[in-house]
């Protein structure tokens, strides 16, 4: 279910100079802001939770997920080069699974690692805040990568739709509308982080069991459907 050649091509596409600069911009901004907050406000657990929750998990992680998830396959579909890949004797689910693994890995590296660093800068991991939000970023990376990989497979405007979801649904409605929070990857990952933290600084509106099931369901269904769409695209190319 993993093809090294597909993985190498996907890594090369995602970590090209232009996309790598975009991927690195938000983590760098998070660390710079964390340094400034620590210098101005000192080590404060609540401030650390606010920065990591509001900037890292609510904004940086989904945007990086959009870039990595859609970039893993979207450009190949747009320019038609995916036809060359599909002509090779590689099973279509293998292509999707490989691209998902790469997208997840890239999202984790560019979101979870900076979140951990920022957390230690802000309060030295007081009350397990840094570790908790890092766990949330790791869990969210998997669901976001699968969701946005699916978007990249089904739409030529995947980046636009992904940013709308990340910035409007997750960051805006997810923080203002109570009902929308139950359908939010951010809240699902926060439920896992709440368990990891074991305190009151990290909370979620969704129970742990519901969150775990939802995260697994979104990841599995999005990956499966992306494979089905890729199989349909293969048939269209062969015709």
PDB file of N, CA, C and O in Angstrom, residues 34-93:
ATOM      1  N   UNK A  34       5.503  33.678  19.561  1.00  0.00           N
ATOM      2  CA  UNK A  34       5.693  33.062  20.870  1.00  0.00           C
ATOM      3  C   UNK A  34       6.858  33.698  21.624  1.00  0.00           C
ATOM      4  O   UNK A  34       6.773  33.940  22.837  1.00  0.00           O
ATOM      5  N   UNK A  35       7.932  33.972  20.907  1.00  0.00           N
ATOM      6  CA  UNK A  35       9.080  34.650  21.533  1.00  0.00           C
ATOM      7  C   UNK A  35       8.687  36.039  22.017  1.00  0.00           C
ATOM      8  O   UNK A  35       9.069  36.456  23.121  1.00  0.00           O
ATOM      9  N   UNK A  36       7.918  36.764  21.207  1.00  0.00           N
ATOM     10  CA  UNK A  36       7.494  38.108  21.586  1.00  0.00           C
ATOM     11  C   UNK A  36       6.563  38.065  22.798  1.00  0.00           C
ATOM     12  O   UNK A  36       6.698  38.872  23.732  1.00  0.00           O
ATOM     13  N   UNK A  37       5.622  37.116  22.793  1.00  0.00           N
ATOM     14  CA  UNK A  37       4.689  36.998  23.920  1.00  0.00           C
ATOM     15  C   UNK A  37       5.428  36.635  25.199  1.00  0.00           C
ATOM     16  O   UNK A  37       5.153  37.190  26.278  1.00  0.00           O
ATOM     17  N   UNK A  38       6.368  35.713  25.096  1.00  0.00           N
ATOM     18  CA  UNK A  38       7.133  35.316  26.285  1.00  0.00           C
ATOM     19  C   UNK A  38       7.936  36.496  26.817  1.00  0.00           C
ATOM     20  O   UNK A  38       8.027  36.710  28.040  1.00  0.00           O
ATOM     21  N   UNK A  39       8.530  37.285  25.925  1.00  0.00           N
ATOM     22  CA  UNK A  39       9.328  38.434  26.350  1.00  0.00           C
ATOM     23  C   UNK A  39       8.468  39.507  27.015  1.00  0.00           C
ATOM     24  O   UNK A  39       8.894  40.152  27.979  1.00  0.00           O
ATOM     25  N   UNK A  40       7.247  39.679  26.508  1.00  0.00           N
ATOM     26  CA  UNK A  40       6.386  40.749  27.016  1.00  0.00           C
ATOM     27  C   UNK A  40       5.559  40.323  28.221  1.00  0.00           C
ATOM     28  O   UNK A  40       5.343  41.117  29.137  1.00  0.00           O
ATOM     29  N   UNK A  41       5.064  39.083  28.201  1.00  0.00           N
ATOM     30  CA  UNK A  41       4.141  38.651  29.245  1.00  0.00           C
ATOM     31  C   UNK A  41       4.732  37.645  30.211  1.00  0.00           C
ATOM     32  O   UNK A  41       4.105  37.333  31.232  1.00  0.00           O
ATOM     33  N   UNK A  42       5.893  37.101  29.889  1.00  0.00           N
ATOM     34  CA  UNK A  42       6.470  36.084  30.747  1.00  0.00           C
ATOM     35  C   UNK A  42       5.806  34.735  30.537  1.00  0.00           C
ATOM     36  O   UNK A  42       4.983  34.558  29.637  1.00  0.00           O
ATOM     37  N   UNK A  43       6.145  33.790  31.381  1.00  0.00           N
ATOM     38  CA  UNK A  43       5.604  32.435  31.253  1.00  0.00           C
ATOM     39  C   UNK A  43       4.238  32.370  31.940  1.00  0.00           C
ATOM     40  O   UNK A  43       4.144  32.453  33.167  1.00  0.00           O
ATOM     41  N   UNK A  44       3.199  32.233  31.145  1.00  0.00           N
ATOM     42  CA  UNK A  44       1.842  32.160  31.681  1.00  0.00           C
ATOM     43  C   UNK A  44       1.103  31.022  30.992  1.00  0.00           C
ATOM     44  O   UNK A  44       1.032  30.976  29.758  1.00  0.00           O
ATOM     45  N   UNK A  45       0.540  30.103  31.773  1.00  0.00           N
ATOM     46  CA  UNK A  45      -0.096  28.919  31.204  1.00  0.00           C
ATOM     47  C   UNK A  45      -1.313  29.266  30.353  1.00  0.00           C
ATOM     48  O   UNK A  45      -1.505  28.696  29.270  1.00  0.00           O
ATOM     49  N   UNK A  46      -2.134  30.189  30.840  1.00  0.00           N
ATOM     50  CA  UNK A  46      -3.333  30.555  30.083  1.00  0.00           C
ATOM     51  C   UNK A  46      -2.971  31.234  28.775  1.00  0.00           C
ATOM     52  O   UNK A  46      -3.584  30.981  27.732  1.00  0.00           O
ATOM     53  N   UNK A  47      -1.982  32.106  28.804  1.00  0.00           N
ATOM     54  CA  UNK A  47      -1.537  32.769  27.576  1.00  0.00           C
ATOM     55  C   UNK A  47      -1.007  31.759  26.582  1.00  0.00           C
ATOM     56  O   UNK A  47      -1.281  31.835  25.376  1.00  0.00           O
ATOM     57  N   UNK A  48      -0.242  30.796  27.081  1.00  0.00           N
ATOM     58  CA  UNK A  48       0.283  29.752  26.201  1.00  0.00           C
ATOM     59  C   UNK A  48      -0.844  28.974  25.550  1.00  0.00           C
ATOM     60  O   UNK A  48      -0.817  28.700  24.342  1.00  0.00           O
ATOM     61  N   UNK A  49      -1.871  28.623  26.331  1.00  0.00           N
ATOM     62  CA  UNK A  49      -3.006  27.891  25.779  1.00  0.00           C
ATOM     63  C   UNK A  49      -3.748  28.730  24.742  1.00  0.00           C
ATOM     64  O   UNK A  49      -4.188  28.216  23.708  1.00  0.00           O
ATOM     65  N   UNK A  50      -3.874  30.017  24.995  1.00  0.00           N
ATOM     66  CA  UNK A  50      -4.577  30.901  24.056  1.00  0.00           C
ATOM     67  C   UNK A  50      -3.824  31.010  22.730  1.00  0.00           C
ATOM     68  O   UNK A  50      -4.431  30.952  21.650  1.00  0.00           O
ATOM     69  N   UNK A  51      -2.510  31.169  22.808  1.00  0.00           N
ATOM     70  CA  UNK A  51      -1.708  31.295  21.581  1.00  0.00           C
ATOM     71  C   UNK A  51      -1.709  29.989  20.799  1.00  0.00           C
ATOM     72  O   UNK A  51      -1.934  29.977  19.575  1.00  0.00           O
ATOM     73  N   UNK A  52      -1.484  28.893  21.480  1.00  0.00           N
ATOM     74  CA  UNK A  52      -1.425  27.605  20.788  1.00  0.00           C
ATOM     75  C   UNK A  52      -2.793  27.192  20.246  1.00  0.00           C
ATOM     76  O   UNK A  52      -2.889  26.604  19.169  1.00  0.00           O
ATOM     77  N   UNK A  53      -3.839  27.503  20.988  1.00  0.00           N
ATOM     78  CA  UNK A  53      -5.175  27.160  20.517  1.00  0.00           C
ATOM     79  C   UNK A  53      -5.657  28.068  19.408  1.00  0.00           C
ATOM     80  O   UNK A  53      -6.223  27.605  18.408  1.00  0.00           O
ATOM     81  N   UNK A  54      -5.425  29.379  19.565  1.00  0.00           N
ATOM     82  CA  UNK A  54      -5.948  30.331  18.592  1.00  0.00           C
ATOM     83  C   UNK A  54      -5.130  30.455  17.329  1.00  0.00           C
ATOM     84  O   UNK A  54      -5.689  30.611  16.233  1.00  0.00           O
ATOM     85  N   UNK A  55      -3.820  30.376  17.457  1.00  0.00           N
ATOM     86  CA  UNK A  55      -2.964  30.563  16.277  1.00  0.00           C
ATOM     87  C   UNK A  55      -2.479  29.228  15.710  1.00  0.00           C
ATOM     88  O   UNK A  55      -2.606  28.997  14.502  1.00  0.00           O
ATOM     89  N   UNK A  56      -1.961  28.363  16.557  1.00  0.00           N
ATOM     90  CA  UNK A  56      -1.394  27.110  16.051  1.00  0.00           C
ATOM     91  C   UNK A  56      -2.473  26.152  15.571  1.00  0.00           C
ATOM     92  O   UNK A  56      -2.514  25.776  14.390  1.00  0.00           O
ATOM     93  N   UNK A  57      -3.371  25.761  16.461  1.00  0.00           N
ATOM     94  CA  UNK A  57      -4.341  24.720  16.114  1.00  0.00           C
ATOM     95  C   UNK A  57      -5.473  25.235  15.233  1.00  0.00           C
ATOM     96  O   UNK A  57      -5.914  24.550  14.314  1.00  0.00           O
ATOM     97  N   UNK A  58      -5.947  26.433  15.495  1.00  0.00           N
ATOM     98  CA  UNK A  58      -7.104  26.945  14.756  1.00  0.00           C
ATOM     99  C   UNK A  58      -6.742  27.501  13.390  1.00  0.00           C
ATOM    100  O   UNK A  58      -7.597  27.550  12.498  1.00  0.00           O
ATOM    101  N   UNK A  59      -5.509  27.946  13.214  1.00  0.00           N
ATOM    102  CA  UNK A  59      -5.133  28.604  11.956  1.00  0.00           C
ATOM    103  C   UNK A  59      -4.015  27.880  11.223  1.00  0.00           C
ATOM    104  O   UNK A  59      -4.156  27.493  10.057  1.00  0.00           O
ATOM    105  N   UNK A  60      -2.883  27.676  11.905  1.00  0.00           N
ATOM    106  CA  UNK A  60      -1.712  27.131  11.217  1.00  0.00           C
ATOM    107  C   UNK A  60      -1.917  25.695  10.752  1.00  0.00           C
ATOM    108  O   UNK A  60      -1.634  25.366   9.591  1.00  0.00           O
ATOM    109  N   UNK A  61      -2.419  24.841  11.619  1.00  0.00           N
ATOM    110  CA  UNK A  61      -2.543  23.417  11.270  1.00  0.00           C
ATOM    111  C   UNK A  61      -3.474  23.203  10.075  1.00  0.00           C
ATOM    112  O   UNK A  61      -3.109  22.504   9.122  1.00  0.00           O
ATOM    113  N   UNK A  62      -4.704  23.774  10.063  1.00  0.00           N
ATOM    114  CA  UNK A  62      -5.560  23.551   8.892  1.00  0.00           C
ATOM    115  C   UNK A  62      -5.012  24.144   7.603  1.00  0.00           C
ATOM    116  O   UNK A  62      -5.171  23.546   6.532  1.00  0.00           O
ATOM    117  N   UNK A  63      -4.363  25.302   7.676  1.00  0.00           N
ATOM    118  CA  UNK A  63      -3.814  25.897   6.450  1.00  0.00           C
ATOM    119  C   UNK A  63      -2.685  25.039   5.898  1.00  0.00           C
ATOM    120  O   UNK A  63      -2.605  24.801   4.680  1.00  0.00           O
ATOM    121  N   UNK A  64      -1.817  24.549   6.770  1.00  0.00           N
ATOM    122  CA  UNK A  64      -0.758  23.656   6.311  1.00  0.00           C
ATOM    123  C   UNK A  64      -1.367  22.366   5.763  1.00  0.00           C
ATOM    124  O   UNK A  64      -0.891  21.808   4.767  1.00  0.00           O
ATOM    125  N   UNK A  65      -2.444  21.898   6.393  1.00  0.00           N
ATOM    126  CA  UNK A  65      -3.146  20.732   5.873  1.00  0.00           C
ATOM    127  C   UNK A  65      -3.694  20.970   4.475  1.00  0.00           C
ATOM    128  O   UNK A  65      -3.644  20.073   3.619  1.00  0.00           O
ATOM    129  N   UNK A  66      -4.209  22.162   4.241  1.00  0.00           N
ATOM    130  CA  UNK A  66      -4.701  22.518   2.904  1.00  0.00           C
ATOM    131  C   UNK A  66      -3.572  22.460   1.888  1.00  0.00           C
ATOM    132  O   UNK A  66      -3.704  21.859   0.810  1.00  0.00           O
ATOM    133  N   UNK A  67      -2.451  23.073   2.213  1.00  0.00           N
ATOM    134  CA  UNK A  67      -1.322  23.127   1.284  1.00  0.00           C
ATOM    135  C   UNK A  67      -0.788  21.729   0.996  1.00  0.00           C
ATOM    136  O   UNK A  67      -0.539  21.356  -0.162  1.00  0.00           O
ATOM    137  N   UNK A  68      -0.619  20.920   2.054  1.00  0.00           N
ATOM    138  CA  UNK A  68      -0.050  19.583   1.873  1.00  0.00           C
ATOM    139  C   UNK A  68      -1.053  18.622   1.251  1.00  0.00           C
ATOM    140  O   UNK A  68      -0.708  17.855   0.345  1.00  0.00           O
ATOM    141  N   UNK A  69      -2.287  18.657   1.710  1.00  0.00           N
ATOM    142  CA  UNK A  69      -3.288  17.722   1.210  1.00  0.00           C
ATOM    143  C   UNK A  69      -3.653  17.951  -0.245  1.00  0.00           C
ATOM    144  O   UNK A  69      -3.633  17.016  -1.060  1.00  0.00           O
ATOM    145  N   UNK A  70      -3.960  19.193  -0.585  1.00  0.00           N
ATOM    146  CA  UNK A  70      -4.309  19.486  -1.981  1.00  0.00           C
ATOM    147  C   UNK A  70      -3.078  19.416  -2.879  1.00  0.00           C
ATOM    148  O   UNK A  70      -3.161  18.983  -4.027  1.00  0.00           O
ATOM    149  N   UNK A  71      -1.926  19.844  -2.352  1.00  0.00           N
ATOM    150  CA  UNK A  71      -0.713  19.837  -3.165  1.00  0.00           C
ATOM    151  C   UNK A  71      -0.183  18.467  -3.468  1.00  0.00           C
ATOM    152  O   UNK A  71       0.621  18.294  -4.396  1.00  0.00           O
ATOM    153  N   UNK A  72      -0.632  17.452  -2.712  1.00  0.00           N
ATOM    154  CA  UNK A  72      -0.146  16.096  -2.942  1.00  0.00           C
ATOM    155  C   UNK A  72      -0.652  15.513  -4.252  1.00  0.00           C
ATOM    156  O   UNK A  72      -0.012  14.627  -4.826  1.00  0.00           O
ATOM    157  N   UNK A  73      -1.806  15.992  -4.735  1.00  0.00           N
ATOM    158  CA  UNK A  73      -2.356  15.422  -5.969  1.00  0.00           C
ATOM    159  C   UNK A  73      -2.998  16.463  -6.884  1.00  0.00           C
ATOM    160  O   UNK A  73      -3.050  16.272  -8.096  1.00  0.00           O
ATOM    161  N   UNK A  74      -3.473  17.567  -6.323  1.00  0.00           N
ATOM    162  CA  UNK A  74      -4.185  18.556  -7.119  1.00  0.00           C
ATOM    163  C   UNK A  74      -3.428  19.067  -8.331  1.00  0.00           C
ATOM    164  O   UNK A  74      -3.969  19.075  -9.458  1.00  0.00           O
ATOM    165  N   UNK A  75      -2.176  19.504  -8.195  1.00  0.00           N
ATOM    166  CA  UNK A  75      -1.440  20.010  -9.350  1.00  0.00           C
ATOM    167  C   UNK A  75      -1.270  18.975 -10.459  1.00  0.00           C
ATOM    168  O   UNK A  75      -1.286  19.319 -11.645  1.00  0.00           O
ATOM    169  N   UNK A  76      -1.105  17.712 -10.090  1.00  0.00           N
ATOM    170  CA  UNK A  76      -0.954  16.666 -11.103  1.00  0.00           C
ATOM    171  C   UNK A  76      -2.234  16.480 -11.912  1.00  0.00           C
ATOM    172  O   UNK A  76      -2.189  16.209 -13.107  1.00  0.00           O
ATOM    173  N   UNK A  77      -3.375  16.636 -11.246  1.00  0.00           N
ATOM    174  CA  UNK A  77      -4.649  16.539 -11.957  1.00  0.00           C
ATOM    175  C   UNK A  77      -4.862  17.759 -12.833  1.00  0.00           C
ATOM    176  O   UNK A  77      -5.327  17.669 -13.977  1.00  0.00           O
ATOM    177  N   UNK A  78      -4.498  18.929 -12.325  1.00  0.00           N
ATOM    178  CA  UNK A  78      -4.704  20.168 -13.076  1.00  0.00           C
ATOM    179  C   UNK A  78      -3.896  20.205 -14.365  1.00  0.00           C
ATOM    180  O   UNK A  78      -4.398  20.622 -15.414  1.00  0.00           O
ATOM    181  N   UNK A  79      -2.620  19.787 -14.295  1.00  0.00           N
ATOM    182  CA  UNK A  79      -1.782  19.871 -15.501  1.00  0.00           C
ATOM    183  C   UNK A  79      -1.806  18.584 -16.341  1.00  0.00           C
ATOM    184  O   UNK A  79      -1.129  18.497 -17.370  1.00  0.00           O
ATOM    185  N   UNK A  80      -2.563  17.587 -15.886  1.00  0.00           N
ATOM    186  CA  UNK A  80      -2.704  16.367 -16.666  1.00  0.00           C
ATOM    187  C   UNK A  80      -1.593  15.354 -16.487  1.00  0.00           C
ATOM    188  O   UNK A  80      -1.652  14.254 -17.056  1.00  0.00           O
ATOM    189  N   UNK A  81      -0.583  15.665 -15.683  1.00  0.00           N
ATOM    190  CA  UNK A  81       0.531  14.734 -15.516  1.00  0.00           C
ATOM    191  C   UNK A  81       0.132  13.493 -14.730  1.00  0.00           C
ATOM    192  O   UNK A  81       0.856  12.490 -14.732  1.00  0.00           O
ATOM    193  N   UNK A  82      -1.035  13.548 -14.067  1.00  0.00           N
ATOM    194  CA  UNK A  82      -1.499  12.370 -13.331  1.00  0.00           C
ATOM    195  C   UNK A  82      -1.764  11.196 -14.270  1.00  0.00           C
ATOM    196  O   UNK A  82      -1.681  10.029 -13.860  1.00  0.00           O
ATOM    197  N   UNK A  83      -2.053  11.483 -15.531  1.00  0.00           N
ATOM    198  CA  UNK A  83      -2.312  10.419 -16.495  1.00  0.00           C
ATOM    199  C   UNK A  83      -1.075   9.538 -16.646  1.00  0.00           C
ATOM    200  O   UNK A  83      -1.178   8.306 -16.757  1.00  0.00           O
ATOM    201  N   UNK A  84       0.094  10.157 -16.632  1.00  0.00           N
ATOM    202  CA  UNK A  84       1.347   9.394 -16.726  1.00  0.00           C
ATOM    203  C   UNK A  84       1.491   8.472 -15.520  1.00  0.00           C
ATOM    204  O   UNK A  84       1.861   7.300 -15.654  1.00  0.00           O
ATOM    205  N   UNK A  85       1.162   8.989 -14.344  1.00  0.00           N
ATOM    206  CA  UNK A  85       1.266   8.182 -13.137  1.00  0.00           C
ATOM    207  C   UNK A  85       0.268   7.034 -13.165  1.00  0.00           C
ATOM    208  O   UNK A  85       0.586   5.900 -12.807  1.00  0.00           O
ATOM    209  N   UNK A  86      -0.940   7.318 -13.635  1.00  0.00           N
ATOM    210  CA  UNK A  86      -1.975   6.294 -13.673  1.00  0.00           C
ATOM    211  C   UNK A  86      -1.717   5.228 -14.725  1.00  0.00           C
ATOM    212  O   UNK A  86      -2.311   4.146 -14.682  1.00  0.00           O
ATOM    213  N   UNK A  87      -0.856   5.546 -15.680  1.00  0.00           N
ATOM    214  CA  UNK A  87      -0.544   4.559 -16.717  1.00  0.00           C
ATOM    215  C   UNK A  87       0.427   3.499 -16.222  1.00  0.00           C
ATOM    216  O   UNK A  87       0.626   2.476 -16.882  1.00  0.00           O
ATOM    217  N   UNK A  88       1.031   3.720 -15.065  1.00  0.00           N
ATOM    218  CA  UNK A  88       1.976   2.771 -14.505  1.00  0.00           C
ATOM    219  C   UNK A  88       1.223   1.636 -13.808  1.00  0.00           C
ATOM    220  O   UNK A  88       0.083   1.805 -13.372  1.00  0.00           O
ATOM    221  N   UNK A  89       1.839   0.489 -13.685  1.00  0.00           N
ATOM    222  CA  UNK A  89       1.181  -0.658 -13.036  1.00  0.00           C
ATOM    223  C   UNK A  89       1.155  -0.527 -11.516  1.00  0.00           C
ATOM    224  O   UNK A  89       1.738  -1.348 -10.787  1.00  0.00           O
ATOM    225  N   UNK A  90       0.513   0.507 -11.057  1.00  0.00           N
ATOM    226  CA  UNK A  90       0.377   0.753  -9.618  1.00  0.00           C
ATOM    227  C   UNK A  90      -1.105   0.799  -9.285  1.00  0.00           C
ATOM    228  O   UNK A  90      -1.871   1.484  -9.967  1.00  0.00           O
ATOM    229  N   UNK A  91      -1.507   0.098  -8.268  1.00  0.00           N
ATOM    230  CA  UNK A  91      -2.908   0.110  -7.869  1.00  0.00           C
ATOM    231  C   UNK A  91      -3.327   1.514  -7.439  1.00  0.00           C
ATOM    232  O   UNK A  91      -2.575   2.223  -6.784  1.00  0.00           O
ATOM    233  N   UNK A  92      -4.527   1.889  -7.840  1.00  0.00           N
ATOM    234  CA  UNK A  92      -5.001   3.246  -7.552  1.00  0.00           C
ATOM    235  C   UNK A  92      -5.083   3.530  -6.053  1.00  0.00           C
ATOM    236  O   UNK A  92      -4.692   4.612  -5.618  1.00  0.00           O
ATOM    237  N   UNK A  93      -5.567   2.586  -5.224  1.00  0.00           N
ATOM    238  CA  UNK A  93      -5.541   2.846  -3.782  1.00  0.00           C
ATOM    239  C   UNK A  93      -4.127   3.057  -3.249  1.00  0.00           C
ATOM    240  O   UNK A  93      -3.921   3.841  -2.330  1.00  0.00           O
TER     241      UNK A  93
END
